[in-house]
XYZ file of C-alpha atoms in Angstrom:
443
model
C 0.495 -95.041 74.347
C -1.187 -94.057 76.930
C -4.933 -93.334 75.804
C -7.179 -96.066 76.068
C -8.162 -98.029 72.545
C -11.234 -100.112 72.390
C -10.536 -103.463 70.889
C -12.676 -106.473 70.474
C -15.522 -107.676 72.106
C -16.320 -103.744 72.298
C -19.290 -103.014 70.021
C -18.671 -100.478 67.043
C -19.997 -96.665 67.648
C -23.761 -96.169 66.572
C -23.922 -100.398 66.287
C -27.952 -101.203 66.722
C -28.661 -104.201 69.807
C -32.046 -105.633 70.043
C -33.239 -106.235 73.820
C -35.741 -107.854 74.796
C -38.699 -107.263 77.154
C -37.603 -109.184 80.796
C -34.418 -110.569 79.596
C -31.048 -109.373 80.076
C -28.887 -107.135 77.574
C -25.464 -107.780 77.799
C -22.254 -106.651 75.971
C -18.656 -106.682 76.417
C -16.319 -103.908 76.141
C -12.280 -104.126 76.464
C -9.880 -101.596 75.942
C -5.711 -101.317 75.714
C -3.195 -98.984 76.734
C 0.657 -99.455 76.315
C 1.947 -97.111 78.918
C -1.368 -96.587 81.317
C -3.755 -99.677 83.407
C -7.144 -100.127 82.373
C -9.080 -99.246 85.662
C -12.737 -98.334 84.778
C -15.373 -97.952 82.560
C -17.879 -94.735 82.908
C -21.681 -95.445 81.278
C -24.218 -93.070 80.429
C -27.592 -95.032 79.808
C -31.180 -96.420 81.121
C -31.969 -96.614 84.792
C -30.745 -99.682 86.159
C -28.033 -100.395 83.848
C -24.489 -102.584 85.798
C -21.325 -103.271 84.946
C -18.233 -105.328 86.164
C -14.976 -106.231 85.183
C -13.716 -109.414 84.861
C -10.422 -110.981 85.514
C -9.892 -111.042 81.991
C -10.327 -107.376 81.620
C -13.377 -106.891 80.091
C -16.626 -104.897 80.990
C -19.718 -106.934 81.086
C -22.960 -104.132 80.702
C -26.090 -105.421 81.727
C -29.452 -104.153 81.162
C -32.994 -105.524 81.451
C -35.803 -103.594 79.987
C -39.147 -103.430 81.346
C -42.763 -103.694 79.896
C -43.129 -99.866 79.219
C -39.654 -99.721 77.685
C -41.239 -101.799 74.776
C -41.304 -100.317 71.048
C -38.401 -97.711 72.277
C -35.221 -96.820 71.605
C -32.157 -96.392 74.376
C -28.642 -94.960 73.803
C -25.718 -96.589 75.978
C -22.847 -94.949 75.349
C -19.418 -95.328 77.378
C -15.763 -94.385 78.089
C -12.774 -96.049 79.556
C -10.224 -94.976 81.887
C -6.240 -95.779 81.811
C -4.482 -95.085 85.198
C -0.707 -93.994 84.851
C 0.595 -92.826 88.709
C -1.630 -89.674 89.390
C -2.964 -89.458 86.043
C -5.918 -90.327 84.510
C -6.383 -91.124 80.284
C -9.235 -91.652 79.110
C -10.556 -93.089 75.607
C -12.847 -92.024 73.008
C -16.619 -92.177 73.454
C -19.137 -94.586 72.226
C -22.664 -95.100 72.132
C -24.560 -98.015 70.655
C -28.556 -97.785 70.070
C -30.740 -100.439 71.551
C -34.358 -101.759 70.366
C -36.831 -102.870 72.655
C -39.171 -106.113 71.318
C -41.396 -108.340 72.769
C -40.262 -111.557 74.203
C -39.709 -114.903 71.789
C -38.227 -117.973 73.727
C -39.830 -118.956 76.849
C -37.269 -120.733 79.589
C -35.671 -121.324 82.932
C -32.448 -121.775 84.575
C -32.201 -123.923 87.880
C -28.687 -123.565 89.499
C -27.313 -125.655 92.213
C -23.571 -127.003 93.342
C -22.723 -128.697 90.757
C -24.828 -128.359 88.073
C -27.296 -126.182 85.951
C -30.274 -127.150 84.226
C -32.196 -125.343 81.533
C -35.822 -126.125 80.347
C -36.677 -124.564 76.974
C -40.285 -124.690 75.804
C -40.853 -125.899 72.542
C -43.420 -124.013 71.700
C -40.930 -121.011 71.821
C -38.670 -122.101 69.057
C -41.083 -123.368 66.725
C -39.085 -124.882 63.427
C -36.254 -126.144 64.893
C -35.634 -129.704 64.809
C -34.717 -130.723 68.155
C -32.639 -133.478 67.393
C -30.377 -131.014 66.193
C -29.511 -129.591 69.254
C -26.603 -129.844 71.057
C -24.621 -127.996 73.786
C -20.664 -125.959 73.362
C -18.944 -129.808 73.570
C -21.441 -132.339 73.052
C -18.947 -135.696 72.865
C -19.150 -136.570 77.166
C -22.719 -138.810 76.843
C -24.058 -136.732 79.854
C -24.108 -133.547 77.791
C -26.601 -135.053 75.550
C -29.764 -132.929 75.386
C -32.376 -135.656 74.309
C -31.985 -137.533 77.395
C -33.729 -135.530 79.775
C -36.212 -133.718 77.126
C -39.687 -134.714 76.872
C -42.768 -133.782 74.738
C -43.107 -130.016 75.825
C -39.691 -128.952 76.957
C -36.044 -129.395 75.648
C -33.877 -130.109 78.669
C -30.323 -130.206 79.292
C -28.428 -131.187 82.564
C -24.706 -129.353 82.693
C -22.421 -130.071 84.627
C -20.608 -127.060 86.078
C -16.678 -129.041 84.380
C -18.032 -130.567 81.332
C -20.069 -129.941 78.035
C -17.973 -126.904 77.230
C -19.044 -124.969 80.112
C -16.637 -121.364 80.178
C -16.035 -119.937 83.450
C -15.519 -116.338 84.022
C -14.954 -114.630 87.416
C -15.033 -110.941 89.184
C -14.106 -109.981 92.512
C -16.867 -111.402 93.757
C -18.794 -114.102 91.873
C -18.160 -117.121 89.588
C -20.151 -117.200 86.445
C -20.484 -120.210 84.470
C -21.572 -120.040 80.937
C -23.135 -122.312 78.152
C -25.281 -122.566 75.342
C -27.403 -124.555 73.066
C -27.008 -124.473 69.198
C -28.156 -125.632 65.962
C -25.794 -128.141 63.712
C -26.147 -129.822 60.886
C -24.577 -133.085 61.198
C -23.222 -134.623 64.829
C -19.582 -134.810 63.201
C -19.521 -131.307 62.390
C -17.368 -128.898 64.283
C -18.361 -125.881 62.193
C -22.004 -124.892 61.137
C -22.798 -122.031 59.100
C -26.874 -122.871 59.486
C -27.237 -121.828 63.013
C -30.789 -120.887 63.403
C -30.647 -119.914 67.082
C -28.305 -119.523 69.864
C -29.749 -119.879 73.742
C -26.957 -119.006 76.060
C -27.488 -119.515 79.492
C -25.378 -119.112 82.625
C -25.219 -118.933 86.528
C -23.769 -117.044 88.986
C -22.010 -118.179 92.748
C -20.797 -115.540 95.363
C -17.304 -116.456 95.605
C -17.355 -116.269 100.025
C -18.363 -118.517 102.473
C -17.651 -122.138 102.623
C -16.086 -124.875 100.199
C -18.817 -126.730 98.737
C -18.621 -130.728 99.340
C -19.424 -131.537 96.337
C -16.105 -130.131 94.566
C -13.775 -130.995 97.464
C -14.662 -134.599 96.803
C -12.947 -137.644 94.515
C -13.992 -137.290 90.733
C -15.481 -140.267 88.873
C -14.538 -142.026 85.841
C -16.059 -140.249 83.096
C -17.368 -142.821 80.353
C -17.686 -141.619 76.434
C -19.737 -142.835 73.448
C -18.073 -142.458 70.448
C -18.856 -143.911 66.633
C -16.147 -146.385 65.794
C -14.836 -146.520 69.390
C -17.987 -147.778 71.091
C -18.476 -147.219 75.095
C -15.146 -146.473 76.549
C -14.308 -145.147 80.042
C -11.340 -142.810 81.327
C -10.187 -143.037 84.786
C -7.830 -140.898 86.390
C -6.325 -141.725 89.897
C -3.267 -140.486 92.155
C -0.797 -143.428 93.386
C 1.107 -143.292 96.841
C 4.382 -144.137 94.861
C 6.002 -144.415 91.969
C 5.563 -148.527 92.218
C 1.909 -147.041 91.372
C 0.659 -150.220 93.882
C -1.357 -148.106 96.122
C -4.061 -146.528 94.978
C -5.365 -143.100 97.165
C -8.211 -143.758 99.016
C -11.096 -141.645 97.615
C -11.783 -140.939 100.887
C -8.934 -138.622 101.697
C -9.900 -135.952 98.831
C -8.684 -133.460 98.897
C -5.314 -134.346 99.557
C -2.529 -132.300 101.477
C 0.963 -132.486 99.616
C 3.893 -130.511 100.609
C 6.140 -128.131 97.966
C 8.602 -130.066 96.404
C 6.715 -133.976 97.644
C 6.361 -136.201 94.510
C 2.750 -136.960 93.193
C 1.932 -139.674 91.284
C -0.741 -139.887 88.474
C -2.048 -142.632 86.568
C -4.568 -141.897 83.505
C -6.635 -145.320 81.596
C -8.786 -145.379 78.929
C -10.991 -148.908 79.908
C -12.228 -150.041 75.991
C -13.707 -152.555 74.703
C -12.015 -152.026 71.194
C -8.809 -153.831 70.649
C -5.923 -152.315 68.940
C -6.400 -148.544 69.970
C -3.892 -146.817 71.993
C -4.454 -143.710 74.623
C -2.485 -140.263 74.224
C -2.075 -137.092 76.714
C -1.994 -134.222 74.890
C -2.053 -131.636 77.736
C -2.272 -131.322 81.790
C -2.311 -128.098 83.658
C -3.213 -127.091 87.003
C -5.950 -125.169 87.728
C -7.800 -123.436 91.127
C -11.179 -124.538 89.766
C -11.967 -128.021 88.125
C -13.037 -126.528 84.352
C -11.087 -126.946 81.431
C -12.138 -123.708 80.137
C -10.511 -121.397 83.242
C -7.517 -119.344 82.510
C -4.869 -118.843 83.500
C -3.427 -122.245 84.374
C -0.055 -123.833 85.352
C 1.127 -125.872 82.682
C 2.571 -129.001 83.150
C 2.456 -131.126 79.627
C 1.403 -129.062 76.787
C 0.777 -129.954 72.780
C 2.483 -133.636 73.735
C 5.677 -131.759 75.409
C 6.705 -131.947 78.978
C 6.473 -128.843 80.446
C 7.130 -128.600 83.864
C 10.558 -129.906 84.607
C 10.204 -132.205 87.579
C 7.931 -134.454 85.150
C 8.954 -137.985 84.835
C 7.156 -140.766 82.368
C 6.986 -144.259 83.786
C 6.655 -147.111 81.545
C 3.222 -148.023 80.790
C 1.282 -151.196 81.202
C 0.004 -151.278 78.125
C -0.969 -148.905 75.224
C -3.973 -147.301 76.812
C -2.174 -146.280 80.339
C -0.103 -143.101 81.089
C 1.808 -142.798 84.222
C 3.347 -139.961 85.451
C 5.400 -138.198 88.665
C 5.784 -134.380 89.453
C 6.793 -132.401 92.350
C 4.218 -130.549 94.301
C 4.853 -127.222 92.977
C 4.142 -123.515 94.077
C 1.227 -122.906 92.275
C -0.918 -124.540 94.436
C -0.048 -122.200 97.412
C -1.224 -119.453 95.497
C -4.729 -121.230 95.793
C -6.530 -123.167 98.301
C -6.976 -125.644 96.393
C -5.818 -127.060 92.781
C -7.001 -129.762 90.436
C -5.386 -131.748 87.853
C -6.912 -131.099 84.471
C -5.577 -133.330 81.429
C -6.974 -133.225 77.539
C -6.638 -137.004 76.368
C -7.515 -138.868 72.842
C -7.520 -142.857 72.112
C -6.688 -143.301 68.242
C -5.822 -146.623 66.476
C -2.631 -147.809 67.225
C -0.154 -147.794 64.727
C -1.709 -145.544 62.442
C 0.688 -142.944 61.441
C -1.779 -139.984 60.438
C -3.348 -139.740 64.020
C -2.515 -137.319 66.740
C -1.308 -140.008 69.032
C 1.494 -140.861 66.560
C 2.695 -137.117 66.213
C 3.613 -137.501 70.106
C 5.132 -133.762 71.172
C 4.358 -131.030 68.435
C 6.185 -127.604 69.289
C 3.858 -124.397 68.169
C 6.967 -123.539 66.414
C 7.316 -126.826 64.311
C 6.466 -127.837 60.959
C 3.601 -130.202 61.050
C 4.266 -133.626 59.055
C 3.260 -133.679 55.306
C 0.190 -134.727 54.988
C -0.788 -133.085 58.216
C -3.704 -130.832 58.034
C -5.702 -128.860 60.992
C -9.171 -129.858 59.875
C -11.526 -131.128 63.110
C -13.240 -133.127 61.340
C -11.857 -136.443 61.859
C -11.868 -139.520 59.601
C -14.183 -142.194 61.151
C -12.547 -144.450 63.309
C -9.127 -143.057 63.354
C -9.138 -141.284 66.547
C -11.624 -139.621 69.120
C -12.240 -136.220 70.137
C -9.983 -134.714 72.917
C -11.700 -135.303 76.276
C -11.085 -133.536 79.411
C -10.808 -135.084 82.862
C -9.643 -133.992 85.884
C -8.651 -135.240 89.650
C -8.209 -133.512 93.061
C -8.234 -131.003 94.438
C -4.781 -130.748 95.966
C -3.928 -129.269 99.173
C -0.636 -127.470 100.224
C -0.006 -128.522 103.660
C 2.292 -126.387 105.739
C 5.600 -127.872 106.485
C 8.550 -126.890 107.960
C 10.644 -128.347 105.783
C 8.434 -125.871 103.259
C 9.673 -122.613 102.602
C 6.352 -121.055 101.253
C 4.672 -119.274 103.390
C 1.061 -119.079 104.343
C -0.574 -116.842 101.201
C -3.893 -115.565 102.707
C -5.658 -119.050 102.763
C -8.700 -117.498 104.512
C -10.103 -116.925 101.400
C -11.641 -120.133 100.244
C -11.815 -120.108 96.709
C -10.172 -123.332 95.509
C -12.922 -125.098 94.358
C -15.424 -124.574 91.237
C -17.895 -123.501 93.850
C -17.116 -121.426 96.757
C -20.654 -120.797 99.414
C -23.196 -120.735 97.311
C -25.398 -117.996 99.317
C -26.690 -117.342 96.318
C -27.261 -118.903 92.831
C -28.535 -116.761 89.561
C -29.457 -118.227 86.513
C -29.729 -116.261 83.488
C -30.530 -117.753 79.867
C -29.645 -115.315 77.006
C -31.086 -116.005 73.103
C -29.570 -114.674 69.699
C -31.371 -115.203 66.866
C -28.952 -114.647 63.792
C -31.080 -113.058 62.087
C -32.890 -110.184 64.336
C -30.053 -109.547 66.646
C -29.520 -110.164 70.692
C -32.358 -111.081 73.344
C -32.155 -111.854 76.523
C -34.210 -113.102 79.113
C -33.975 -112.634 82.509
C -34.733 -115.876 85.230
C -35.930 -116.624 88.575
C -33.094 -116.437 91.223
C -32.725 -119.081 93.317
C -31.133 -118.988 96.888
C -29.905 -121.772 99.215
């Protein structure tokens, strides 16, 4: 109850981690209590060895080994602590055992606002067909890796909101995280040939100033998808519920007061006739990533959530409109973007997501129904994020919230970028974790 008990990510006692020379170790570790907070971790281990905690209450451990560490052997081993009042619990002890090899893949991280880019030689992953290649969510065209690649280096451009990108913060820093795999076929969700896994990521100081470039008016994003062609999702906030005027891009981000209606209008622009557009989810978020947690729901598995929702009659079948009232949430942030998960299927087909409409987590799915993500070709797409903002709570005194320590900007994917850290990580399923270590990059 009140001890500390390692759970997962934590690594098992006397578990064997291969480093690599120049490149970054890192594991997780995550403990519970029932009756006590977990506060701290305590590590034993090499010189130069860090640790954080994240807001999801984990312990990253970070270590990078140096030339003369090579052919040796290093115990980490590690306790947490539980804080209950005055006293202090703390949990069992581990130690796990880690390897020191030479360096295998050869690559770089570049990190900037709004985007990171990784160069991989090719010469450094020898047998691997590159066409095979792809990033966490390859189905946005832009997260394609062949088309920046050339003869000597694979290349991917990632956006900091898009190709599956996971964010993760600390006290201090935003980390964004990503990483190129293996597949077998494009259509397959799950692989069990991965031959390598390159993870990659980059850090941003959380202080200073709002970057520009996520404080501005987010494009349509356009998808390529077999049996739905080029089709192109645009996402836009009306001045009424007439939805006649459309808000200037200009005025992003845009100040709303607690309790003012907003007005949101999603379209899927295709090319395909007889297909029809569904919104399965929307939340709210302080950063523009689909992947952040946690989130303010507002329509969830088809179901409105949030119960100042209303649905306005659409135009046709590939247009959702919809009205909310400024809520709460957003005071608890600087800023807050509007994040929705969308699908186009074939209209009038009755096996397709869009035709199950709202689907409780506590209701039996329709015969016939099953959960595989594979999907039959042509019925419907993948789910596709896309996002608009960032919204503003403007003080009012018709407003009863009060001012919530807006000081601190952090509403925005990218808060003052003093500096930018790019780290790539490799696994190689069969000989264990590597990780290499990358230039840092300031601005």
């Amino acid at each position: 109850m009140y001890l500390p008990r390692f759970v997962q990510p934590t690594p098992l006692n006397g578990e064997h981690l291969h480093a690599e020379v120049n490149k970054e170790l890192e594991f997780r570790v995550k403990a519970e209590a029932t009756h006590s907070t977990i506060n701290d971790v305590i590590v034993s281990g090499p010189l130069n060895i860090t640790n954080h905690m994240t807001t999801q209450g984990e312990f990253v451990i970070r270590w990078t080994p140096i030339r003369d560490n090579l052919g040796e052997y290093f115990p980490i081993c590690f306790i947490t602590e539980g804080l209950s009042g005055s006293s202090v619990y703390q949990s069992e002890m581990r130690c796990v055992v880690v390897e020191v090899g030479r360096r295998k893949v050869k690559a770089k991280v570049v990190c900037d606002e709004t985007k990171m880019t990784v160069e991989v030689e090719k010469s450094s992953v020898t047998g691997i067909d590159e066409d095979h290649l792809r990033l966490n969510d390859p189905s946005n065209s832009a997260c394609d890796l062949q088309r920046f690649s050339n003869n000597t280096h694979i290349i991917g451009v990632i956006p900091l909101n898009a190709c599956g990108t996971q964010i993760e913060e600390d006290d201090d820093n935003l980390i964004f995280k990503n990483e190129i795999t293996t597949f077998d076929n494009p259509n397959d969700i799950i692989t069990r040939h991965h031959q390598v896994e390159i993870q990659f990521y980059c850090q941003y100081a959380k202080r200073g100033n709002v970057s520009l470039g996520f404080s501005a008016h987010r494009d349509s994003i356009t998808v390529v998808e077999k049996g739905f062609g080029t089709f192109t999702y645009q996402f836009e906030f009306y001045q009424t519920s007439q939805f006649t005027n459309m808000v200037d891009s200009r005025d992003y981000p845009l100040d709303v007061v607690v309790k003012q209606m907003i007005y949101m209008d999603i379209e899927a622009v295709s090319t395909v006739n007889n297909t029809e557009l569904f919104v399965e989810s929307c939340r709210a978020a302080p950063y523009d990533n689909p992947n952040y947690h946690p989130t303010y729901p507002i329509i969830e598995n088809g179901c409105i959530v949030d119960e100042t929702v209303q649905i306005f009659s659409p135009r046709h079948q590939r247009h959702f409109q919809f009205g909310m009232e400024a809520f709460k949430f957003i005071g608890m942030h600087d800023q807050v973007y509007i994040s929705c998960s969308v699908i186009l299927c074939e209209a009038g087909n009755p096996n397709t997501r869009c035709a199950q409409g709202c689907v409780n987590s506590t209701s039996p799915q329709p015969a016939g129904h099953h959960h595989h993500r594979k999907r039959e070709a042509a019925m419907q797409t993948a789910k596709h994020h896309i996002s608009q903002g960032p919204l503003r709570l403007r003080r009012s005194s018709e407003s009863s919230v009060t001012n919530m320590n807006m000081g601190l900007m952090v509403g925005c994917i990218v808060a003052a970028v003093a500096m930018l850290c790019g780290v790539m990580l490799y696994k190689d399923k069969t000989s264990g974790v590597k990780y290499q270590p990358l230039t840092t990059f300031e601005t």
